[in-house]
């Protein structure tokens, strides 16, 4: 419920400190306790129990934090302040956590020109910096650039680990990231509603609500979700201080994360970081609802290809040839 | 870009000689949804401009020949139909380019010259579907002129070194007898 993950033996039975547990049982017998009291007790106990497991829980408030959809502005203010203080304490960097809301009437879409993408991975690096992706050996990157033999559509023939000068002859390059599906299989799989589709089509994760079961990761046909196997390790000079609660704030260990089309940028009108980093101009981003926008022009006039269209996921991410 | 595409011969530097900062020019909005669009010009190779420092108006030898003294590193490789400096550069006024009909064109309008042959790309560029636009998807955009990404003398993108490859998952490394 809280994004904290302990060793199985610790999580299996919630060990209440004897005195507090006895007190709670007593109160409950008398009918004088509320659910909150009980949870608060459990939270305090869990905090004690999980501290040894190196978990992030620091307060009862954090343990009792509600689902994103139930947070009031006041709640958000407090949570953001707590998260900001956490980063300040751990890495000495002052960050600003915001919560930009979807723009009414906008559905975000992305189009990528496969004719000119040359597999240079500048987008991957820009994304990592913008979204505070860790640098440890378990490093994750939201964008995987696949090197595919010409004429092949089978992704199992592709290689994401290619090295050396690009483009290589006889290959084409297929960058894959979250497709922000209109019919997202990942969202259906989540047992605790920690991931959902926003009105502007973006699929987001409440990192404080994710239990880390990774069902969504298994469900995603685009291999777009990443799991935090380790604690976040980002050099302080790599931390991007412009953070949003649902996107690039520094994630705790044990939760799922993914590309959000840089909602901390795109919801205030800017282009995503991967687009601006592309030296070939292969990436196009915009509002699918705008009939005069670049995306609608591409969809209307270019040869457009949707990855794994047969799965019925209805991606908002298109590949085109021009 | 790891290395900026080298832009030779001060193409697009015309404006810069006249004003201080990088020059900015506005185009008519490319579409109804577009807000203000700024065309970003090359800020490199200002030193060689104006060309009239060396070239007198109408005095050049326009015969195609190997250059041995000046502009030797241009590496001209543009188009399969041949052509030389004066297909694009004007001999009549070395500080200008010229269209195929002889109309003189300042360097900052070089995209008009490119459009002459690359019409399909030009249409896409004006529509915003070709080229690198940065800034705001719903607000002011900076659109790069052709020669900021493509070296006009060698317009094909040179091969480049990619960023670091991702680490393979540990399971995969273990399978291959690697670290664990």
PDB file of C-alpha atoms in Angstrom, chain A residues 24-310:
ATOM      1  CA  UNK A  24      -4.650  -1.642  20.681  1.00  0.00           C
ATOM      2  CA  UNK A  25      -6.262  -5.007  21.251  1.00  0.00           C
ATOM      3  CA  UNK A  26      -7.504  -3.746  24.572  1.00  0.00           C
ATOM      4  CA  UNK A  27      -8.920  -0.557  23.050  1.00  0.00           C
ATOM      5  CA  UNK A  28     -10.528  -2.492  20.281  1.00  0.00           C
ATOM      6  CA  UNK A  29     -12.184  -4.825  22.721  1.00  0.00           C
ATOM      7  CA  UNK A  30     -13.689  -1.800  24.390  1.00  0.00           C
ATOM      8  CA  UNK A  31     -14.788  -0.505  20.992  1.00  0.00           C
ATOM      9  CA  UNK A  32     -12.906   2.720  21.590  1.00  0.00           C
ATOM     10  CA  UNK A  33     -10.516   2.614  18.718  1.00  0.00           C
ATOM     11  CA  UNK A  34     -10.890   3.804  15.168  1.00  0.00           C
ATOM     12  CA  UNK A  35      -9.389   2.324  12.015  1.00  0.00           C
ATOM     13  CA  UNK A  36      -6.985   5.212  11.976  1.00  0.00           C
ATOM     14  CA  UNK A  37      -5.671   4.452  15.439  1.00  0.00           C
ATOM     15  CA  UNK A  38      -5.138   0.886  14.471  1.00  0.00           C
ATOM     16  CA  UNK A  39      -3.387   1.816  11.258  1.00  0.00           C
ATOM     17  CA  UNK A  40      -1.289   4.383  13.050  1.00  0.00           C
ATOM     18  CA  UNK A  41      -0.178   1.716  15.448  1.00  0.00           C
ATOM     19  CA  UNK A  42       0.527  -0.653  12.633  1.00  0.00           C
ATOM     20  CA  UNK A  43       2.376   2.061  10.774  1.00  0.00           C
ATOM     21  CA  UNK A  44       4.583   2.829  13.718  1.00  0.00           C
ATOM     22  CA  UNK A  45       5.264  -0.842  14.095  1.00  0.00           C
ATOM     23  CA  UNK A  46       5.899  -1.306  10.417  1.00  0.00           C
ATOM     24  CA  UNK A  47       8.257   1.635  10.434  1.00  0.00           C
ATOM     25  CA  UNK A  48      10.204   0.000  13.212  1.00  0.00           C
ATOM     26  CA  UNK A  49      10.140  -3.363  11.517  1.00  0.00           C
ATOM     27  CA  UNK A  50      11.101  -2.078   8.132  1.00  0.00           C
ATOM     28  CA  UNK A  51      13.801   0.297   9.249  1.00  0.00           C
ATOM     29  CA  UNK A  52      16.029  -2.720   9.571  1.00  0.00           C
ATOM     30  CA  UNK A  53      15.186  -3.766   6.030  1.00  0.00           C
ATOM     31  CA  UNK A  54      16.449  -0.415   4.752  1.00  0.00           C
ATOM     32  CA  UNK A  55      13.011   0.789   3.760  1.00  0.00           C
ATOM     33  CA  UNK A  56      11.963   4.348   3.031  1.00  0.00           C
ATOM     34  CA  UNK A  57       9.098   4.790   5.470  1.00  0.00           C
ATOM     35  CA  UNK A  58       9.826   7.721   7.687  1.00  0.00           C
ATOM     36  CA  UNK A  59       6.521   8.682   9.172  1.00  0.00           C
ATOM     37  CA  UNK A  60       3.002   7.604   9.995  1.00  0.00           C
ATOM     38  CA  UNK A  61       1.790  10.236   7.551  1.00  0.00           C
ATOM     39  CA  UNK A  62       3.672   8.591   4.752  1.00  0.00           C
ATOM     40  CA  UNK A  63       2.323   5.181   5.658  1.00  0.00           C
ATOM     41  CA  UNK A  64      -1.211   6.522   5.803  1.00  0.00           C
ATOM     42  CA  UNK A  65      -0.916   8.533   2.619  1.00  0.00           C
ATOM     43  CA  UNK A  66      -4.027   8.239   0.480  1.00  0.00           C
ATOM     44  CA  UNK A  67      -4.283   7.325  -3.175  1.00  0.00           C
ATOM     45  CA  UNK A  68      -3.407  10.192  -5.507  1.00  0.00           C
ATOM     46  CA  UNK A  69      -7.035  10.611  -6.566  1.00  0.00           C
ATOM     47  CA  UNK A  70      -8.083  11.230  -2.962  1.00  0.00           C
ATOM     48  CA  UNK A  71      -5.433  13.790  -2.120  1.00  0.00           C
ATOM     49  CA  UNK A  72      -6.568  17.319  -1.418  1.00  0.00           C
ATOM     50  CA  UNK A  73      -4.448  20.307  -2.368  1.00  0.00           C
ATOM     51  CA  UNK A  74      -3.415  20.602   1.255  1.00  0.00           C
ATOM     52  CA  UNK A  75      -2.355  16.933   1.353  1.00  0.00           C
ATOM     53  CA  UNK A  76      -0.347  17.417  -1.802  1.00  0.00           C
ATOM     54  CA  UNK A  77       1.380  20.465  -0.382  1.00  0.00           C
ATOM     55  CA  UNK A  78       2.482  18.517   2.657  1.00  0.00           C
ATOM     56  CA  UNK A  79       3.550  15.463   0.674  1.00  0.00           C
ATOM     57  CA  UNK A  80       5.540  17.506  -1.812  1.00  0.00           C
ATOM     58  CA  UNK A  81       7.249  19.385   1.016  1.00  0.00           C
ATOM     59  CA  UNK A  82       8.139  16.087   2.667  1.00  0.00           C
ATOM     60  CA  UNK A  83       9.529  14.645  -0.565  1.00  0.00           C
ATOM     61  CA  UNK A  84      11.493  17.796  -1.289  1.00  0.00           C
ATOM     62  CA  UNK A  85      12.978  17.690   2.203  1.00  0.00           C
ATOM     63  CA  UNK A  86      13.875  14.036   1.707  1.00  0.00           C
ATOM     64  CA  UNK A  87      15.888  14.800  -1.437  1.00  0.00           C
ATOM     65  CA  UNK A  88      17.512  17.776   0.265  1.00  0.00           C
ATOM     66  CA  UNK A  89      18.558  15.617   3.178  1.00  0.00           C
ATOM     67  CA  UNK A  90      19.896  12.757   1.079  1.00  0.00           C
ATOM     68  CA  UNK A  91      21.660  14.565  -1.715  1.00  0.00           C
ATOM     69  CA  UNK A  92      21.736  18.227  -0.727  1.00  0.00           C
ATOM     70  CA  UNK A  93      19.889  19.264  -3.864  1.00  0.00           C
ATOM     71  CA  UNK A  94      16.952  21.663  -3.717  1.00  0.00           C
ATOM     72  CA  UNK A  95      14.189  20.342  -5.935  1.00  0.00           C
ATOM     73  CA  UNK A  96      10.711  21.604  -6.726  1.00  0.00           C
ATOM     74  CA  UNK A  97       7.940  19.040  -6.929  1.00  0.00           C
ATOM     75  CA  UNK A  98       4.824  20.124  -8.759  1.00  0.00           C
ATOM     76  CA  UNK A  99       1.688  18.473 -10.002  1.00  0.00           C
ATOM     77  CA  UNK A 100       0.815  19.823 -13.447  1.00  0.00           C
ATOM     78  CA  UNK A 101      -2.712  18.850 -14.436  1.00  0.00           C
ATOM     79  CA  UNK A 102      -3.909  17.579 -17.830  1.00  0.00           C
ATOM     80  CA  UNK A 103      -4.810  20.329 -20.282  1.00  0.00           C
ATOM     81  CA  UNK A 104      -8.478  20.107 -21.162  1.00  0.00           C
ATOM     82  CA  UNK A 105      -9.238  18.801 -24.637  1.00  0.00           C
ATOM     83  CA  UNK A 106      -5.679  17.641 -25.264  1.00  0.00           C
ATOM     84  CA  UNK A 107      -4.691  14.058 -26.027  1.00  0.00           C
ATOM     85  CA  UNK A 108      -0.970  13.666 -26.339  1.00  0.00           C
ATOM     86  CA  UNK A 109       0.518  11.703 -29.186  1.00  0.00           C
ATOM     87  CA  UNK A 110       3.960  10.918 -30.485  1.00  0.00           C
ATOM     88  CA  UNK A 111       5.234  10.082 -33.952  1.00  0.00           C
ATOM     89  CA  UNK A 112       8.695   8.843 -34.802  1.00  0.00           C
ATOM     90  CA  UNK A 113      10.203   8.941 -38.269  1.00  0.00           C
ATOM     91  CA  UNK A 114      11.851   5.572 -38.863  1.00  0.00           C
ATOM     92  CA  UNK A 115      13.281   6.754 -42.170  1.00  0.00           C
ATOM     93  CA  UNK A 116      15.675   9.138 -40.481  1.00  0.00           C
ATOM     94  CA  UNK A 117      16.278   7.695 -37.009  1.00  0.00           C
ATOM     95  CA  UNK A 118      19.898   6.549 -37.030  1.00  0.00           C
ATOM     96  CA  UNK A 119      20.078   4.891 -33.629  1.00  0.00           C
ATOM     97  CA  UNK A 120      22.381   7.407 -31.930  1.00  0.00           C
ATOM     98  CA  UNK A 121      20.629   7.070 -28.525  1.00  0.00           C
ATOM     99  CA  UNK A 122      20.770  10.804 -27.726  1.00  0.00           C
ATOM    100  CA  UNK A 123      17.107  10.487 -26.754  1.00  0.00           C
ATOM    101  CA  UNK A 124      17.919   7.733 -24.259  1.00  0.00           C
ATOM    102  CA  UNK A 125      20.510   9.847 -22.488  1.00  0.00           C
ATOM    103  CA  UNK A 126      18.401  13.033 -22.503  1.00  0.00           C
ATOM    104  CA  UNK A 127      15.484  11.057 -21.066  1.00  0.00           C
ATOM    105  CA  UNK A 128      17.642   9.617 -18.307  1.00  0.00           C
ATOM    106  CA  UNK A 129      18.783  13.083 -17.276  1.00  0.00           C
ATOM    107  CA  UNK A 130      15.374  14.687 -17.487  1.00  0.00           C
ATOM    108  CA  UNK A 131      13.610  11.912 -15.598  1.00  0.00           C
ATOM    109  CA  UNK A 132      16.182  11.297 -12.864  1.00  0.00           C
ATOM    110  CA  UNK A 133      16.915   7.734 -13.914  1.00  0.00           C
ATOM    111  CA  UNK A 134      19.509   6.052 -11.710  1.00  0.00           C
ATOM    112  CA  UNK A 135      22.971   5.207 -12.894  1.00  0.00           C
ATOM    113  CA  UNK A 136      23.693   2.074 -10.888  1.00  0.00           C
ATOM    114  CA  UNK A 137      24.496  -1.269 -12.590  1.00  0.00           C
ATOM    115  CA  UNK A 138      20.780  -2.063 -12.579  1.00  0.00           C
ATOM    116  CA  UNK A 139      20.363   1.117 -14.616  1.00  0.00           C
ATOM    117  CA  UNK A 140      17.095   1.501 -16.362  1.00  0.00           C
ATOM    118  CA  UNK A 141      16.291   3.526 -19.411  1.00  0.00           C
ATOM    119  CA  UNK A 142      12.761   4.289 -20.574  1.00  0.00           C
ATOM    120  CA  UNK A 143      13.698   4.226 -24.258  1.00  0.00           C
ATOM    121  CA  UNK A 144      15.169   1.121 -25.827  1.00  0.00           C
ATOM    122  CA  UNK A 145      16.590   1.615 -29.296  1.00  0.00           C
ATOM    123  CA  UNK A 146      16.340  -1.648 -31.183  1.00  0.00           C
ATOM    124  CA  UNK A 147      18.668  -2.381 -34.068  1.00  0.00           C
ATOM    125  CA  UNK A 148      16.620  -4.452 -36.493  1.00  0.00           C
ATOM    126  CA  UNK A 149      17.791  -6.129 -39.719  1.00  0.00           C
ATOM    127  CA  UNK A 150      16.256  -4.518 -42.783  1.00  0.00           C
ATOM    128  CA  UNK A 151      13.118  -6.281 -43.868  1.00  0.00           C
ATOM    129  CA  UNK A 152      12.440  -7.785 -40.450  1.00  0.00           C
ATOM    130  CA  UNK A 153       9.480  -6.929 -38.268  1.00  0.00           C
ATOM    131  CA  UNK A 154      10.116  -9.570 -35.625  1.00  0.00           C
ATOM    132  CA  UNK A 155      11.453  -7.841 -32.556  1.00  0.00           C
ATOM    133  CA  UNK A 156      13.173 -11.028 -31.393  1.00  0.00           C
ATOM    134  CA  UNK A 157      15.613 -10.460 -34.250  1.00  0.00           C
ATOM    135  CA  UNK A 158      16.480  -7.053 -32.849  1.00  0.00           C
ATOM    136  CA  UNK A 159      19.405  -6.037 -30.683  1.00  0.00           C
ATOM    137  CA  UNK A 160      19.129  -3.276 -28.055  1.00  0.00           C
ATOM    138  CA  UNK A 161      22.787  -3.606 -27.014  1.00  0.00           C
ATOM    139  CA  UNK A 162      24.402  -2.549 -30.294  1.00  0.00           C
ATOM    140  CA  UNK A 163      27.623  -0.566 -30.158  1.00  0.00           C
ATOM    141  CA  UNK A 164      29.841   1.255 -32.621  1.00  0.00           C
ATOM    142  CA  UNK A 165      29.179   3.857 -35.252  1.00  0.00           C
ATOM    143  CA  UNK A 166      25.610   4.149 -36.482  1.00  0.00           C
ATOM    144  CA  UNK A 167      23.771   3.760 -38.769  1.00  0.00           C
ATOM    145  CA  UNK A 168      25.060   0.359 -39.812  1.00  0.00           C
ATOM    146  CA  UNK A 169      24.247  -0.796 -43.297  1.00  0.00           C
ATOM    147  CA  UNK A 170      21.471  -3.361 -43.513  1.00  0.00           C
ATOM    148  CA  UNK A 171      19.892  -2.237 -40.233  1.00  0.00           C
ATOM    149  CA  UNK A 172      17.151   0.108 -39.194  1.00  0.00           C
ATOM    150  CA  UNK A 173      16.566   1.539 -35.758  1.00  0.00           C
ATOM    151  CA  UNK A 174      13.350   1.275 -33.784  1.00  0.00           C
ATOM    152  CA  UNK A 175      13.241   3.238 -30.518  1.00  0.00           C
ATOM    153  CA  UNK A 176      10.593   1.832 -28.194  1.00  0.00           C
ATOM    154  CA  UNK A 177       9.183   3.564 -25.140  1.00  0.00           C
ATOM    155  CA  UNK A 178       5.791   3.709 -23.443  1.00  0.00           C
ATOM    156  CA  UNK A 179       3.111   3.908 -26.130  1.00  0.00           C
ATOM    157  CA  UNK A 180       0.537   5.486 -23.756  1.00  0.00           C
ATOM    158  CA  UNK A 181      -2.082   3.065 -25.073  1.00  0.00           C
ATOM    159  CA  UNK A 182      -5.731   4.077 -25.212  1.00  0.00           C
ATOM    160  CA  UNK A 183      -6.497   0.513 -24.140  1.00  0.00           C
ATOM    161  CA  UNK A 184      -3.619  -0.137 -21.741  1.00  0.00           C
ATOM    162  CA  UNK A 185      -3.105  -3.777 -20.677  1.00  0.00           C
ATOM    163  CA  UNK A 186      -0.816  -2.643 -17.849  1.00  0.00           C
ATOM    164  CA  UNK A 187      -3.528  -0.611 -16.145  1.00  0.00           C
ATOM    165  CA  UNK A 188      -5.977  -3.516 -16.209  1.00  0.00           C
ATOM    166  CA  UNK A 189      -3.442  -5.720 -14.445  1.00  0.00           C
ATOM    167  CA  UNK A 190      -2.748  -3.457 -11.488  1.00  0.00           C
ATOM    168  CA  UNK A 191      -4.292  -5.007  -8.366  1.00  0.00           C
ATOM    169  CA  UNK A 192      -4.288  -1.740  -6.403  1.00  0.00           C
ATOM    170  CA  UNK A 193      -5.040   1.001  -8.948  1.00  0.00           C
ATOM    171  CA  UNK A 194      -1.560   2.419  -8.571  1.00  0.00           C
ATOM    172  CA  UNK A 195      -1.383   3.067 -12.308  1.00  0.00           C
ATOM    173  CA  UNK A 196      -4.045   4.647 -14.461  1.00  0.00           C
ATOM    174  CA  UNK A 197      -4.799   6.581 -17.622  1.00  0.00           C
ATOM    175  CA  UNK A 198      -5.084  10.350 -17.277  1.00  0.00           C
ATOM    176  CA  UNK A 199      -7.588  12.410 -19.311  1.00  0.00           C
ATOM    177  CA  UNK A 200      -4.803  13.501 -21.687  1.00  0.00           C
ATOM    178  CA  UNK A 201      -3.985   9.878 -22.473  1.00  0.00           C
ATOM    179  CA  UNK A 202      -0.855   9.572 -20.338  1.00  0.00           C
ATOM    180  CA  UNK A 203      -0.433   6.454 -18.242  1.00  0.00           C
ATOM    181  CA  UNK A 204       0.989   7.376 -14.852  1.00  0.00           C
ATOM    182  CA  UNK A 205       2.046   5.611 -11.662  1.00  0.00           C
ATOM    183  CA  UNK A 206       1.513   6.731  -8.064  1.00  0.00           C
ATOM    184  CA  UNK A 207       4.882   5.575  -6.762  1.00  0.00           C
ATOM    185  CA  UNK A 208       3.662   5.818  -3.184  1.00  0.00           C
ATOM    186  CA  UNK A 209       0.766   3.482  -3.923  1.00  0.00           C
ATOM    187  CA  UNK A 210       2.575   0.884  -6.047  1.00  0.00           C
ATOM    188  CA  UNK A 211       3.193  -2.394  -4.241  1.00  0.00           C
ATOM    189  CA  UNK A 212       5.837  -3.522  -6.713  1.00  0.00           C
ATOM    190  CA  UNK A 213       4.100  -6.705  -7.865  1.00  0.00           C
ATOM    191  CA  UNK A 214       5.246  -6.049 -11.453  1.00  0.00           C
ATOM    192  CA  UNK A 215       2.094  -7.473 -13.025  1.00  0.00           C
ATOM    193  CA  UNK A 216       1.959  -4.370 -15.213  1.00  0.00           C
ATOM    194  CA  UNK A 217       5.508  -4.954 -16.364  1.00  0.00           C
ATOM    195  CA  UNK A 218       4.592  -8.456 -17.474  1.00  0.00           C
ATOM    196  CA  UNK A 219       1.432  -7.197 -19.165  1.00  0.00           C
ATOM    197  CA  UNK A 220       3.096  -4.502 -21.265  1.00  0.00           C
ATOM    198  CA  UNK A 221       3.702  -5.761 -24.807  1.00  0.00           C
ATOM    199  CA  UNK A 222       6.197  -2.946 -25.457  1.00  0.00           C
ATOM    200  CA  UNK A 223       8.534  -3.686 -22.560  1.00  0.00           C
ATOM    201  CA  UNK A 224       8.010  -0.101 -21.445  1.00  0.00           C
ATOM    202  CA  UNK A 225       7.888  -0.449 -17.664  1.00  0.00           C
ATOM    203  CA  UNK A 226      10.921  -0.532 -15.423  1.00  0.00           C
ATOM    204  CA  UNK A 227      11.272  -1.794 -11.879  1.00  0.00           C
ATOM    205  CA  UNK A 228      13.423  -0.206  -9.184  1.00  0.00           C
ATOM    206  CA  UNK A 229      15.377  -3.207  -8.000  1.00  0.00           C
ATOM    207  CA  UNK A 230      17.799  -0.984  -6.132  1.00  0.00           C
ATOM    208  CA  UNK A 231      17.662   2.245  -4.180  1.00  0.00           C
ATOM    209  CA  UNK A 232      17.952   5.290  -6.439  1.00  0.00           C
ATOM    210  CA  UNK A 233      21.556   6.310  -6.916  1.00  0.00           C
ATOM    211  CA  UNK A 234      21.860   9.527  -8.839  1.00  0.00           C
ATOM    212  CA  UNK A 235      24.852  11.804  -8.602  1.00  0.00           C
ATOM    213  CA  UNK A 236      23.645  15.128  -7.134  1.00  0.00           C
ATOM    214  CA  UNK A 237      24.769  17.010 -10.229  1.00  0.00           C
ATOM    215  CA  UNK A 238      22.563  14.783 -12.395  1.00  0.00           C
ATOM    216  CA  UNK A 239      19.384  15.444 -10.427  1.00  0.00           C
ATOM    217  CA  UNK A 240      16.834  17.434 -12.400  1.00  0.00           C
ATOM    218  CA  UNK A 241      15.228  19.809  -9.881  1.00  0.00           C
ATOM    219  CA  UNK A 242      12.097  20.366 -11.974  1.00  0.00           C
ATOM    220  CA  UNK A 243      10.061  17.386 -10.813  1.00  0.00           C
ATOM    221  CA  UNK A 244       6.453  16.296 -10.948  1.00  0.00           C
ATOM    222  CA  UNK A 245       4.745  13.993  -8.483  1.00  0.00           C
ATOM    223  CA  UNK A 246       3.465  11.608 -11.161  1.00  0.00           C
ATOM    224  CA  UNK A 247       6.536  11.564 -13.362  1.00  0.00           C
ATOM    225  CA  UNK A 248      10.163  12.327 -12.697  1.00  0.00           C
ATOM    226  CA  UNK A 249      10.439  12.731  -8.935  1.00  0.00           C
ATOM    227  CA  UNK A 250      13.043  10.404  -7.479  1.00  0.00           C
ATOM    228  CA  UNK A 251      11.430   6.998  -7.059  1.00  0.00           C
ATOM    229  CA  UNK A 252      11.786   4.781  -4.004  1.00  0.00           C
ATOM    230  CA  UNK A 253      13.122   1.246  -4.244  1.00  0.00           C
ATOM    231  CA  UNK A 254      10.603  -1.454  -5.171  1.00  0.00           C
ATOM    232  CA  UNK A 255       8.218   0.455  -7.408  1.00  0.00           C
ATOM    233  CA  UNK A 256       7.444   0.488 -11.106  1.00  0.00           C
ATOM    234  CA  UNK A 257       8.128   3.476 -13.274  1.00  0.00           C
ATOM    235  CA  UNK A 258       7.793   4.383 -16.933  1.00  0.00           C
ATOM    236  CA  UNK A 259       7.890   7.057 -19.603  1.00  0.00           C
ATOM    237  CA  UNK A 260       5.192   9.697 -19.114  1.00  0.00           C
ATOM    238  CA  UNK A 261       5.995  11.756 -22.237  1.00  0.00           C
ATOM    239  CA  UNK A 262       7.804  14.051 -19.742  1.00  0.00           C
ATOM    240  CA  UNK A 263       4.527  15.313 -18.302  1.00  0.00           C
ATOM    241  CA  UNK A 264       6.442  17.781 -16.144  1.00  0.00           C
ATOM    242  CA  UNK A 265       7.356  19.476 -19.436  1.00  0.00           C
ATOM    243  CA  UNK A 266       4.541  18.630 -21.828  1.00  0.00           C
ATOM    244  CA  UNK A 267       1.710  19.659 -19.530  1.00  0.00           C
ATOM    245  CA  UNK A 268       3.171  23.136 -19.397  1.00  0.00           C
ATOM    246  CA  UNK A 269       3.507  23.203 -23.178  1.00  0.00           C
ATOM    247  CA  UNK A 270       7.110  22.196 -23.701  1.00  0.00           C
ATOM    248  CA  UNK A 271       8.341  19.380 -25.919  1.00  0.00           C
ATOM    249  CA  UNK A 272       9.547  16.171 -24.266  1.00  0.00           C
ATOM    250  CA  UNK A 273      13.283  15.906 -23.562  1.00  0.00           C
ATOM    251  CA  UNK A 274      13.834  13.039 -26.017  1.00  0.00           C
ATOM    252  CA  UNK A 275      12.411  15.105 -28.869  1.00  0.00           C
ATOM    253  CA  UNK A 276      14.625  18.104 -28.248  1.00  0.00           C
ATOM    254  CA  UNK A 277      17.705  15.889 -27.967  1.00  0.00           C
ATOM    255  CA  UNK A 278      17.221  14.123 -31.298  1.00  0.00           C
ATOM    256  CA  UNK A 279      19.874  15.407 -33.720  1.00  0.00           C
ATOM    257  CA  UNK A 280      18.053  13.962 -36.730  1.00  0.00           C
ATOM    258  CA  UNK A 281      14.651  15.483 -35.956  1.00  0.00           C
ATOM    259  CA  UNK A 282      12.986  12.073 -36.112  1.00  0.00           C
ATOM    260  CA  UNK A 283      10.655  12.741 -33.206  1.00  0.00           C
ATOM    261  CA  UNK A 284       7.349  14.620 -33.410  1.00  0.00           C
ATOM    262  CA  UNK A 285       5.076  15.350 -30.495  1.00  0.00           C
ATOM    263  CA  UNK A 286       1.779  17.125 -30.123  1.00  0.00           C
ATOM    264  CA  UNK A 287      -1.938  17.110 -29.541  1.00  0.00           C
ATOM    265  CA  UNK A 288      -3.833  14.393 -31.398  1.00  0.00           C
ATOM    266  CA  UNK A 289      -7.055  16.410 -31.041  1.00  0.00           C
ATOM    267  CA  UNK A 290      -5.687  19.400 -32.930  1.00  0.00           C
ATOM    268  CA  UNK A 291      -6.777  18.903 -36.564  1.00  0.00           C
ATOM    269  CA  UNK A 292      -4.078  21.297 -37.812  1.00  0.00           C
ATOM    270  CA  UNK A 293      -1.327  19.928 -35.620  1.00  0.00           C
ATOM    271  CA  UNK A 294       1.811  18.215 -36.839  1.00  0.00           C
ATOM    272  CA  UNK A 295       0.661  14.812 -35.643  1.00  0.00           C
ATOM    273  CA  UNK A 296      -2.611  14.867 -37.519  1.00  0.00           C
ATOM    274  CA  UNK A 297      -0.739  15.953 -40.649  1.00  0.00           C
ATOM    275  CA  UNK A 298       1.602  12.996 -40.263  1.00  0.00           C
ATOM    276  CA  UNK A 299      -1.261  10.584 -39.685  1.00  0.00           C
ATOM    277  CA  UNK A 300      -3.083  11.959 -42.715  1.00  0.00           C
ATOM    278  CA  UNK A 301      -0.232  12.167 -45.200  1.00  0.00           C
ATOM    279  CA  UNK A 302       2.510   9.693 -44.239  1.00  0.00           C
ATOM    280  CA  UNK A 303       2.816   5.949 -44.132  1.00  0.00           C
ATOM    281  CA  UNK A 304       2.141   5.269 -40.476  1.00  0.00           C
ATOM    282  CA  UNK A 305       2.890   2.070 -38.633  1.00  0.00           C
ATOM    283  CA  UNK A 306       1.745   1.009 -35.184  1.00  0.00           C
ATOM    284  CA  UNK A 307       3.810  -1.488 -33.239  1.00  0.00           C
ATOM    285  CA  UNK A 308       1.958  -4.725 -32.451  1.00  0.00           C
ATOM    286  CA  UNK A 309      -1.280  -3.294 -33.779  1.00  0.00           C
ATOM    287  CA  UNK A 310      -2.926  -6.746 -33.631  1.00  0.00           C
TER     288      UNK A 310
END
